[in-house]
Coordinates of C-alpha atoms and ligand atoms in Angstrom, one line a residue:
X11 CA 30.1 55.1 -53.7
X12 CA 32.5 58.7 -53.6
X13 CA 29.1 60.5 -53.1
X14 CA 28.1 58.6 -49.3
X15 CA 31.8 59.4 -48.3
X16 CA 31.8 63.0 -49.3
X17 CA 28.8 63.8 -47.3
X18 CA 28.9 65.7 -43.7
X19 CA 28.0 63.9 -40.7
X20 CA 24.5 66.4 -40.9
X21 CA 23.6 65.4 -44.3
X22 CA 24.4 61.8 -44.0
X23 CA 22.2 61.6 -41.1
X24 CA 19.1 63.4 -43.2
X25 CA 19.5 60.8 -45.8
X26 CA 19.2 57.8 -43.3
X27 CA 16.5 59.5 -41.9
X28 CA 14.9 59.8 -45.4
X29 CA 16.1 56.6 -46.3
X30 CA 17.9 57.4 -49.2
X31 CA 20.4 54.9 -48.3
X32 CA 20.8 52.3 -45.2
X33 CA 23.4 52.7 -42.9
X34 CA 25.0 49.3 -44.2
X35 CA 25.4 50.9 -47.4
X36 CA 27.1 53.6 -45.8
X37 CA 29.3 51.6 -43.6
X38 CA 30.1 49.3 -46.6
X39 CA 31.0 52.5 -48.5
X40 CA 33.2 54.1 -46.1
X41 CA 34.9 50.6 -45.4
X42 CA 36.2 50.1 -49.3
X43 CA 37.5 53.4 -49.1
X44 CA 39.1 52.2 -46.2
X45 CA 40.8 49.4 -47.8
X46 CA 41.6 51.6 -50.9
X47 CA 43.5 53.8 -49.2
X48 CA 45.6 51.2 -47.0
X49 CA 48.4 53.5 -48.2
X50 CA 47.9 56.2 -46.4
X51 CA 47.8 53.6 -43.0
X52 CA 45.8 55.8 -41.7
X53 CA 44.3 52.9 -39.4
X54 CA 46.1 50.5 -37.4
X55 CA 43.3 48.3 -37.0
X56 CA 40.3 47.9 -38.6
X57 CA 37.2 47.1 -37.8
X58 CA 34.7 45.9 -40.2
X59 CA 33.0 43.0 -38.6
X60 CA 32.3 45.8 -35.7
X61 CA 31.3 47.9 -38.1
X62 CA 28.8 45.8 -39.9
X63 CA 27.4 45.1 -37.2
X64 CA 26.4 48.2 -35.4
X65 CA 25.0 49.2 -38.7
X66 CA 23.0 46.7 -39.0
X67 CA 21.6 47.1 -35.8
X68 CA 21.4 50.7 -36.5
X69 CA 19.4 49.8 -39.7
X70 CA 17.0 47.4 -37.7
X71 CA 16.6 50.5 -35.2
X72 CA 15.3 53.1 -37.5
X73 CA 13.0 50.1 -39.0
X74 CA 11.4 49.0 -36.3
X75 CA 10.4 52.9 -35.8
X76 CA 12.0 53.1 -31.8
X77 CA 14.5 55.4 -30.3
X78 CA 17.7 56.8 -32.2
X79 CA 20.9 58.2 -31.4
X80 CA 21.8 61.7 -32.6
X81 CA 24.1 59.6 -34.7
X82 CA 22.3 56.5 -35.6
X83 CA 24.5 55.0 -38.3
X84 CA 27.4 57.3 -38.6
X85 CA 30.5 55.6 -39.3
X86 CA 33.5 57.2 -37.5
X87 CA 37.2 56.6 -36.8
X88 CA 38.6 56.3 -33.2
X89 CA 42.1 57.1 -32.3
X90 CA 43.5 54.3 -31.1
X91 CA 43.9 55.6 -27.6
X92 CA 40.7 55.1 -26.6
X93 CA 40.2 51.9 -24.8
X94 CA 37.9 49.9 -27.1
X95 CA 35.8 46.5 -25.7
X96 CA 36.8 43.5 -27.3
X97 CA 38.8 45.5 -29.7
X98 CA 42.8 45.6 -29.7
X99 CA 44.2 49.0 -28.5
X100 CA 47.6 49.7 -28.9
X101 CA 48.5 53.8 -27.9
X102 CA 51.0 53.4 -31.6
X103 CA 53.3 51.2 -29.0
X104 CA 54.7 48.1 -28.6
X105 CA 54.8 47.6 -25.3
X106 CA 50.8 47.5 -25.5
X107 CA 51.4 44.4 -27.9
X108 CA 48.3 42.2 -27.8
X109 CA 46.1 44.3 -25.2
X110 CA 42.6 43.7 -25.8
X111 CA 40.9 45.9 -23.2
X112 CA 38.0 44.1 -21.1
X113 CA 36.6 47.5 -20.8
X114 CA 35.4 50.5 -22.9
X115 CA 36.0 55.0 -22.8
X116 CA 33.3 56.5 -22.0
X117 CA 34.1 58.8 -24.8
X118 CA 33.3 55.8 -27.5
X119 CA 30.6 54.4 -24.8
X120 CA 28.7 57.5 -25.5
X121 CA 29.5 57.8 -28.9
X122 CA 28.3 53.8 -28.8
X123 CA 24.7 55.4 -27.1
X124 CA 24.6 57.8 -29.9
X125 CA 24.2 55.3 -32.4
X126 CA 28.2 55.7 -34.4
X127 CA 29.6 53.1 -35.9
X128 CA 33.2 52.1 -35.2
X129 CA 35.3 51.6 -38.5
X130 CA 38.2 50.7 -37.0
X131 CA 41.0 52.3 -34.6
X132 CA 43.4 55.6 -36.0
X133 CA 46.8 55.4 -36.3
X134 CA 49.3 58.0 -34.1
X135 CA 52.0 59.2 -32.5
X136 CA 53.2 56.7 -29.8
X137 CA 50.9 57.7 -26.6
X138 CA 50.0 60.6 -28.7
X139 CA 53.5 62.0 -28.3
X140 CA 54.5 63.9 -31.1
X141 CA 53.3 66.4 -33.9
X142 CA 54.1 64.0 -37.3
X143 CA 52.4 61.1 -36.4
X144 CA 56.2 59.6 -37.0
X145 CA 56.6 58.1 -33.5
X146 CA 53.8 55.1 -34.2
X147 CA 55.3 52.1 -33.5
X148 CA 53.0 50.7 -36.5
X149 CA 54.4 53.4 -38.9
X150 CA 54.6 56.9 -40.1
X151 CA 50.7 58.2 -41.6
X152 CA 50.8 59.9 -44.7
X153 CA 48.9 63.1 -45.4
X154 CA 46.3 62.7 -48.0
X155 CA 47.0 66.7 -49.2
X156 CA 50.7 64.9 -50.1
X157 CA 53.0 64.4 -51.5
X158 CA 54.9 67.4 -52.4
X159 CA 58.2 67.6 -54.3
X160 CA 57.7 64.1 -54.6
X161 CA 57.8 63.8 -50.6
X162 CA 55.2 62.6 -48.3
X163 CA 54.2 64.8 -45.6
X164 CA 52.9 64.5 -42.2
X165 CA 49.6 64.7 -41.3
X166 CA 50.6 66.5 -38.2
X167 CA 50.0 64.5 -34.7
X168 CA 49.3 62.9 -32.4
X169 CA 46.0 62.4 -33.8
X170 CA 47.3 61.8 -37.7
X171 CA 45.8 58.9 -38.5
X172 CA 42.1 60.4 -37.2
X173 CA 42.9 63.6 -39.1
X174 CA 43.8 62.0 -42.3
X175 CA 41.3 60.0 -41.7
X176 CA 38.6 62.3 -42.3
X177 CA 40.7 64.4 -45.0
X178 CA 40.3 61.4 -47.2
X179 CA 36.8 60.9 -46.6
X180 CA 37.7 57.4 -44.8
X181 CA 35.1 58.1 -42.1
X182 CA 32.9 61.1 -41.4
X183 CA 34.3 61.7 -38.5
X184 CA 37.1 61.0 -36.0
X185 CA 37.5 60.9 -32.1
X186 CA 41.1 62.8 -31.0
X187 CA 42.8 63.4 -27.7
X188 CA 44.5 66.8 -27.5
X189 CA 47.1 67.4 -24.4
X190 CA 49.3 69.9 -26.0
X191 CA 47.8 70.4 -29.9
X192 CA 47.0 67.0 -31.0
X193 CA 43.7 67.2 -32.1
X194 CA 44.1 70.8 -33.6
X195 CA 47.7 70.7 -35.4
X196 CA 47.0 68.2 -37.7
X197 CA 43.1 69.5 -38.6
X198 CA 45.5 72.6 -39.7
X199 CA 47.5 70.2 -41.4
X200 CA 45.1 68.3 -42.8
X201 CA 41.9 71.0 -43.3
X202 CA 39.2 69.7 -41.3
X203 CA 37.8 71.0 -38.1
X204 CA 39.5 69.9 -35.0
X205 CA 38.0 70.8 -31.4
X206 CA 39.7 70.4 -28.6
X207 CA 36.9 70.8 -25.2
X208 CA 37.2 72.8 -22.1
X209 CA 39.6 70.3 -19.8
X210 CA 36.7 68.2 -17.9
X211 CA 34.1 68.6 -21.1
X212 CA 34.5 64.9 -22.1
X213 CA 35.5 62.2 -19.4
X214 CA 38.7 60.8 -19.6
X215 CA 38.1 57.3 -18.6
X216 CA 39.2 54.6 -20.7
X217 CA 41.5 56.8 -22.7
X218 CA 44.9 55.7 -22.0
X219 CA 46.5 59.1 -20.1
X220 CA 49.5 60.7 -21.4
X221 CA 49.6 63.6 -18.8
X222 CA 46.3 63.7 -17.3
X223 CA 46.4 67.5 -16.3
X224 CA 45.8 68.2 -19.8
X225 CA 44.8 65.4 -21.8
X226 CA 41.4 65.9 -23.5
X227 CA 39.3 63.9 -26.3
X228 CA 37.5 65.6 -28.5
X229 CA 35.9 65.3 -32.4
X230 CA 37.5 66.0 -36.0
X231 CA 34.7 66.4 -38.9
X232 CA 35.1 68.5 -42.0
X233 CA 32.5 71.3 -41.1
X234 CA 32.2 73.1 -37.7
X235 CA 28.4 71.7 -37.9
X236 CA 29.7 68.3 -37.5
X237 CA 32.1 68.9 -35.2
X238 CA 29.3 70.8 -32.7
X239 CA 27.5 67.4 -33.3
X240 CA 29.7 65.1 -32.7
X241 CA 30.9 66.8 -29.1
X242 CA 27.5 66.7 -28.2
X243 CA 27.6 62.6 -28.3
X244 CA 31.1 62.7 -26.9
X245 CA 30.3 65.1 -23.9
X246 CA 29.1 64.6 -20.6
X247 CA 29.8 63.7 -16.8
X248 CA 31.1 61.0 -15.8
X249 CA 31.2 59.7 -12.2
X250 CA 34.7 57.7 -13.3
X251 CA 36.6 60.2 -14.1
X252 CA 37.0 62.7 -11.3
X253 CA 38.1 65.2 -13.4
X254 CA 34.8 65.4 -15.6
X255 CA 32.6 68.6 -15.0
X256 CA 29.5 68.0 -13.6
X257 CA 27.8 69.9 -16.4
X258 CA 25.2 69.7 -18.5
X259 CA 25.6 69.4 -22.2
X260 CA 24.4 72.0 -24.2
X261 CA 22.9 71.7 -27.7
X262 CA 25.8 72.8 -30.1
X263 CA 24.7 72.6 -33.0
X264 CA 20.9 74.1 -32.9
X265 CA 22.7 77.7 -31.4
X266 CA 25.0 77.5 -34.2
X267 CA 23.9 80.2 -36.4
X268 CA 23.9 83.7 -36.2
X269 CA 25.6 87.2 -36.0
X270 CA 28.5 88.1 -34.4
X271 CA 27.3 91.1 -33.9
X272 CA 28.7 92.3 -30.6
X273 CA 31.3 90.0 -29.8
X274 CA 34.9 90.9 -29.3
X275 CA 37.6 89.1 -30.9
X276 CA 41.2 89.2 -29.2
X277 CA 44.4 89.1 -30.9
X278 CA 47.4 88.4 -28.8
X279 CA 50.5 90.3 -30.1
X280 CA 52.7 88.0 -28.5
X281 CA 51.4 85.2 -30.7
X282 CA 53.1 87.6 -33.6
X283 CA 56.3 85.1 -33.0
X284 CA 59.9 85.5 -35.3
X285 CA 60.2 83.3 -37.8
X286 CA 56.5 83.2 -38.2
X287 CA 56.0 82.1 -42.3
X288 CA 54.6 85.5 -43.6
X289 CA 51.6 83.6 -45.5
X290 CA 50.8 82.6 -41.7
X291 CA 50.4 86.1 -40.7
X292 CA 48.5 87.1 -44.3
X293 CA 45.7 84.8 -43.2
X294 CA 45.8 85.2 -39.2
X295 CA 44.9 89.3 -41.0
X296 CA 42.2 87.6 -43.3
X297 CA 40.7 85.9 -40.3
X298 CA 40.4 89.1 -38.4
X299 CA 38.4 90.6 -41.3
X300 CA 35.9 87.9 -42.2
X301 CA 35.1 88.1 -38.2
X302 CA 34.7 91.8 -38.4
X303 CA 32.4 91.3 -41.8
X304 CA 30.6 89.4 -39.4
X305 CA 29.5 91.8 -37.0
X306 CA 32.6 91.2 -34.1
X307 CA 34.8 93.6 -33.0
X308 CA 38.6 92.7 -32.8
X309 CA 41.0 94.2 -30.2
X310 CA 44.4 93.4 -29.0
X311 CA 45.0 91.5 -25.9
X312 CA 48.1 90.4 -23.9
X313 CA 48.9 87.3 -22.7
X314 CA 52.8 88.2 -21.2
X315 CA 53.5 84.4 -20.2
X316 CA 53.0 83.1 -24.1
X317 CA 56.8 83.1 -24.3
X318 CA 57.4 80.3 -21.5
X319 CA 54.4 78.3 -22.8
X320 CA 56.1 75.5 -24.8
X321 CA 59.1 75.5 -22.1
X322 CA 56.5 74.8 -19.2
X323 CA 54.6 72.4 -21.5
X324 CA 58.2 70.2 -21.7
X325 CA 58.5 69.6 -17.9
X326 CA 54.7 69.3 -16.6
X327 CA 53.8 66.8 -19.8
X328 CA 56.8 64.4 -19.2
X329 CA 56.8 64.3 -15.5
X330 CA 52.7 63.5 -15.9
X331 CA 54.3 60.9 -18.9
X332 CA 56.9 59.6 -16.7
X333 CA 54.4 58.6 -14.1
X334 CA 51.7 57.4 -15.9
X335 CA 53.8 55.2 -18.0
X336 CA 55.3 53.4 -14.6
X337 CA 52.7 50.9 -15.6
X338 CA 53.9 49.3 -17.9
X339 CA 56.5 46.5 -16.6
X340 CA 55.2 43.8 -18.7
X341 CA 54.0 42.0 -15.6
X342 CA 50.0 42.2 -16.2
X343 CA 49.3 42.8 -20.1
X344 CA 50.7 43.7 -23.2
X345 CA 54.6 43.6 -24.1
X346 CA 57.0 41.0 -21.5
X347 CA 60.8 40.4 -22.7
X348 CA 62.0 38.1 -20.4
X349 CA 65.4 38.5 -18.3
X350 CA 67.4 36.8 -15.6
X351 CA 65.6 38.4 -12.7
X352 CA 62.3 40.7 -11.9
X353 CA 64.8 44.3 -12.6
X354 CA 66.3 42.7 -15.9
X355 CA 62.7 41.6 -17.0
X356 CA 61.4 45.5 -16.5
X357 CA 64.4 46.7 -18.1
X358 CA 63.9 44.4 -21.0
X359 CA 61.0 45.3 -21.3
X360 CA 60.9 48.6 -20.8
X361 CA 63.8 49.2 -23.1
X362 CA 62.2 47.2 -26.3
X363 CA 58.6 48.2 -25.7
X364 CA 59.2 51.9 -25.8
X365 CA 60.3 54.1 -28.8
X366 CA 62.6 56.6 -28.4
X367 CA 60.1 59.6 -28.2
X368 CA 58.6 58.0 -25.4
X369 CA 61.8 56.9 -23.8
X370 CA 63.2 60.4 -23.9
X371 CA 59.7 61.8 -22.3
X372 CA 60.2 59.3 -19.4
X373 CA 63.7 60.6 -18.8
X374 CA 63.2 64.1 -18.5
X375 CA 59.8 63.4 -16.5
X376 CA 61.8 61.6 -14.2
X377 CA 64.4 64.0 -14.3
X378 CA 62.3 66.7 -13.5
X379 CA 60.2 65.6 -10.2
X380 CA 63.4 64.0 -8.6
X381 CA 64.8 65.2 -5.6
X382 CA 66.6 68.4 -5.6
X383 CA 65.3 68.8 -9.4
X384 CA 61.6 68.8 -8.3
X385 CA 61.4 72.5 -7.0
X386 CA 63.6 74.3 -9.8
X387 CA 61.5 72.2 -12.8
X388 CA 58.4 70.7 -11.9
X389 CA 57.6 73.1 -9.3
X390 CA 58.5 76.2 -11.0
X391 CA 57.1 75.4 -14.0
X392 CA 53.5 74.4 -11.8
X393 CA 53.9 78.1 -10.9
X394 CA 54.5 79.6 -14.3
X395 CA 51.4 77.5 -15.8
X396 CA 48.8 79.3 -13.4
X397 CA 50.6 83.2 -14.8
X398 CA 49.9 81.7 -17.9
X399 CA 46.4 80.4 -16.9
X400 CA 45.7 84.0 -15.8
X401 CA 46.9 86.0 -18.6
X402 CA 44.3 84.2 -20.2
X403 CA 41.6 85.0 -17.5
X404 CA 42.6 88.5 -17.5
X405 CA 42.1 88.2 -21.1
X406 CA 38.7 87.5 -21.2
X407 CA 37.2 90.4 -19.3
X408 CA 37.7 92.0 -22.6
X409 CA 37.0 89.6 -24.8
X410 CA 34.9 86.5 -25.6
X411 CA 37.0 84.9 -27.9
X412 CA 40.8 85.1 -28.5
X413 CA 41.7 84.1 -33.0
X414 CA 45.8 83.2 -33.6
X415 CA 47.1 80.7 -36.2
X416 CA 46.6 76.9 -35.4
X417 CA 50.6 75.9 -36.3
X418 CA 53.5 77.8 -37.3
X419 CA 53.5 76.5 -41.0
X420 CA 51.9 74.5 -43.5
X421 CA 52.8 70.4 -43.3
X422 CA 56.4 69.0 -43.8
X423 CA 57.9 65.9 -45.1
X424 CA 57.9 62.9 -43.4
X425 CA 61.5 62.7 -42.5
X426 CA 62.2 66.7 -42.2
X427 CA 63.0 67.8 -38.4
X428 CA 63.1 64.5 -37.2
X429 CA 66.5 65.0 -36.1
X430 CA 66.4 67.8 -33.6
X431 CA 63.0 67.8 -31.0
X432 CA 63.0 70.9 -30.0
X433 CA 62.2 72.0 -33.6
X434 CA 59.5 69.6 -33.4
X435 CA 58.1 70.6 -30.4
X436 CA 58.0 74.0 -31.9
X437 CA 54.6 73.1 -34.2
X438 CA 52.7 73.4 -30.5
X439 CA 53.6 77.3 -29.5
X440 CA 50.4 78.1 -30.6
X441 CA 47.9 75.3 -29.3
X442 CA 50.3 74.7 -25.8
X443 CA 49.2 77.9 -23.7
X444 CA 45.6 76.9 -24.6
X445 CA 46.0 73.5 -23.0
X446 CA 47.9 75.1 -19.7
X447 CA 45.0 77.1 -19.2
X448 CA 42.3 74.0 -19.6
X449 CA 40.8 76.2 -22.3
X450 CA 38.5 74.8 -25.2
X451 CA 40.3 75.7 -28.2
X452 CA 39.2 75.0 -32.4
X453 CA 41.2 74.7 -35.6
X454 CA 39.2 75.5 -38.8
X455 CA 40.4 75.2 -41.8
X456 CA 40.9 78.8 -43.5
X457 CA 43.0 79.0 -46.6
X458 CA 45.8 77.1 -49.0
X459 CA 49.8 77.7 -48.3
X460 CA 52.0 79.0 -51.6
X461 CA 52.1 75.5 -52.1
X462 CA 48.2 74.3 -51.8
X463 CA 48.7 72.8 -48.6
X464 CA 45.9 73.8 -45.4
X465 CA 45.8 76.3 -43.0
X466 CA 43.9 76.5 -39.8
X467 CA 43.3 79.4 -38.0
X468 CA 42.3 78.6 -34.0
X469 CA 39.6 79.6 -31.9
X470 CA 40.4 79.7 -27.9
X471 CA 37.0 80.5 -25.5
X472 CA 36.1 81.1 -22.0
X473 CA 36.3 77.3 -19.7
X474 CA 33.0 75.7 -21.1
X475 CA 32.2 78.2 -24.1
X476 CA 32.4 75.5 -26.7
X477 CA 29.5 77.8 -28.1
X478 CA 31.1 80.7 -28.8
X479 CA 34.0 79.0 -30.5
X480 CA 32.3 77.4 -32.6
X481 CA 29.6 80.1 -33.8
X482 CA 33.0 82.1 -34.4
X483 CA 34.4 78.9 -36.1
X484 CA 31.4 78.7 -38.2
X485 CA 32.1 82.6 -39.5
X486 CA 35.7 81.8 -40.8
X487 CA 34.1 78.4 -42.0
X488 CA 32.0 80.6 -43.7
X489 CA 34.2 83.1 -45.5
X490 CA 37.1 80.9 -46.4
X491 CA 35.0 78.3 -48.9
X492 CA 38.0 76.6 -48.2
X493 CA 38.2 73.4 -50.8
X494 CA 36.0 70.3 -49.1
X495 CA 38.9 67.8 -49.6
X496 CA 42.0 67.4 -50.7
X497 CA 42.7 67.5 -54.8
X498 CA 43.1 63.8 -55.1
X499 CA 40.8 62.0 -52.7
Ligands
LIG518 N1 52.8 67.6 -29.9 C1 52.6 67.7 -28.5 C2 53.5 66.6 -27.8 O1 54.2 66.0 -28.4 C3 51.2 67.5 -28.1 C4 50.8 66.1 -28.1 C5 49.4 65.9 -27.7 O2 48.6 66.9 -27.7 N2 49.0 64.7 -27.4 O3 53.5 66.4 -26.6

């Protein structure tokens, strides 16, 4: 059954329409290699009654000749941060032990409407903090690229287990959430295409908020094709979520194709950062080229507040952390350690439910908005988000589309800079000032480190240009052939 789980989302959904196979068969297909790869645990929860289910309802759709979904019978991951019916959904924590949400995302509601078919919920980083995918409380994700030097490596995070995922052709595509990087640090990792929308394209209802400033969902496929699909389904307004444009959804995918001819590229010199791996910069030059062959034109650009990026990202996502996670004090659902009185119970629980990622993020968020602090962190670093935000407005009166490097290098052992965060919060300098500004931003796998392992070169657009990014995306996709999958599958 390799062939039905090496197809794109695009070609899968021609042979279902041609009826070259049902979409049982492809369920069934993608749900063995699901259970062959337990390994990898790539899932924390799978699905297959669900799954078996909405195919065969899919299947009785398409034969009773009525109305389909763009993705009638599509079998996908979801991150399991997106609230899920019926469905246990745990954020990779243990404080959301045994939560079975009476309620479902919008995201996967749409995605639902569209016709996908749930496979079961992706493993990652707890509340989608992190870059490794090593903070799950249900356990590290290897990438499928791996090992190296006899060492497993990350599959990047938050959104590993959705990344790897697709890499090993476990689903044909994902859902992610991307507040800082996590949907496009580990497609780099993990070579597949990884979109994170403008803030506001996709609601964020149902999807269990990190920092809600920035958190966004958004797809992972292996071609840019798919990903336009998929975004499509995902995408919309959303009267729940306050937040969510009141936009209309354009057609991705059919405005695909096409030259570049006449559209300007930007390269910001400050992403040119020390220490950068010099096969990182070789292919950040390749990218620049295949998008000249293409018909754009590539000029410099500035954005002067780069360099305070990652330090304004580390106050304004834990204060938004440290509030948002008030709510869990094992009073109404999930995790309750009991203790002598109501304080001792919160502490109890509090202290055992959450990991130590999480625990830190709590402390400095706290830190950070309380009195006396607020004005020289939180506020300040309010401030220094809108100069960034601008650099990148100012920006774009001369461009249409800004190309850098997704992550700083290729993907590391699990275990390796595990011991010092700020190293590990270094993999987001390129993907943070993207998220400041609300921008949409794409990873697209572009070319093999020394040591075989994926590259991903990013995409940043105008607020709401999806379009452009991915027509751009679609040119690198084009030149690099990159390999479809990783060596051993
Ligand atoms: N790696 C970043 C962090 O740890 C981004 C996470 C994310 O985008 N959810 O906060």
């Amino acid at each position: 059954m390799t062939a039905l789980t090496g197809l794109t989302i695009a070609e899968a959904a021609r042979g279902l329409a041609a009826k070259s196979f049902s979409a049982r068969e492809l369920a069934e297909a993608h749900l063995d290699a699901i259970a062959a790869a337990r390994d990898l645990n790539a899932f924390i929860c799978e699905t297959p009654d669900v799954a078996l289910d909405r195919a065969d309802a899919a299947d009785a759709r398409r034969a009773a000749g009525g109305a389909l979904g763009p993705l009638d019978g599509i079998p996908i991951a979801v991150k399991d941060l997106f609230c899920t019916e019926g469905v246990p959904t745990t954020a990779g924590s243990h404080i959301l032990n045994g939560f079975v949400p009476p309620y479902e995302s919008t995201v996967t509601a749409n995605l639902r409407q569209a016709g996908a078919v749930m496979l079961g919920k992706a493993n990652l980083d707890e509340f989608a903090m992190g870059s490794a995918n090593i903070t799950s409380h249900y356990g590290p994700v290897k990438n499928p690229w791996g090992p190296r030097d006899g060492r497993d490596l990350v599959p990047g995070g938050s959104s590993g287990g959705s990344a790897a995922a697709v890499s090993a052709r476990l689903a044909l595509g994902a859902t992610g959430t991307d507040t800082g990087g996590s949907i496009r640090q580990p497609a780099s990792f993990c070579g597949i295409v990884g979109l994170k929308p403008t803030y506001g394209r996709c609601s964020r209802y149902g999807i269990i908020a990190f920092a809600s400033s920035l958190d966004q969902a958004g797809p992972m496929t292996r071609t840019v094709g798919d990903a336009a699909l998929m975004l499509a389904a995902m995408a919309g307004h959303d009267a729940r979520d306050s937040t969510s444009a009141p936009l209309a959804v354009p057609d991705f995918a059919a405005a695909l194709d096409g030259s570049l001819r006449g559209l300007k590229i930007g390269i910001p010199k400050e992403y040119r950062i020390d220490g950068m791996a010099a096969e990182i910069g070789a292919l950040w030059d390749k990218g620049m080229a295949w998008l000249e062959a293409a018909g754009a034109e590539v000029k410099a650009v500035s954005l002067p507040h780069t360099r305070y990026a990652l330090a304004t990202y580390y106050i304004i996502a834990p204060a938004e952390a440290s509030s948002n996670l008030a709510r869990y004090d094992g009073v109404r659902y999930g995790l309750r350690v009991d203790g002598a009185t109501l304080d001792e119970m919160y502490m109890n629980t509090r202290g055992q439910g959450f990991g130590t990622e999480v625990r830190r993020r709590v402390l400095i968020g706290t830190y950070v908005l309380s009195a006396g602090y607020y004005d020289a962190y939180y506020l300040k670093a309010q401030k220094v988000r809108a100069l960034i935000a601008a650099d990148f407005r100012e920006a774009f009166r001369e461009v249409d589309v800004i190309l850098t490097p997704t992550a700083p290098s290729d993907a590391f052992a699990i275990g390796e800079r595990m011991d010092d965060p700020v190293t590990m919060y270094l993999n987001d300098v390129f993907t943070v000032p993207t998220s400041l500004a609300g921008l949409p931003g794409i990873s697209v796998p572009a070319g093999l480190s020394a040591r075989g392992l994926p590259l991903g070169l990013q995409l940043i657009g105008r607020p709401f240009d999806e379009l452009t990014v991915l027509k751009a995306a679609r040119a690198i996709e084009d030149a690099a052939g990159f390999p479809a999958g990783p060596p051993t599958p």
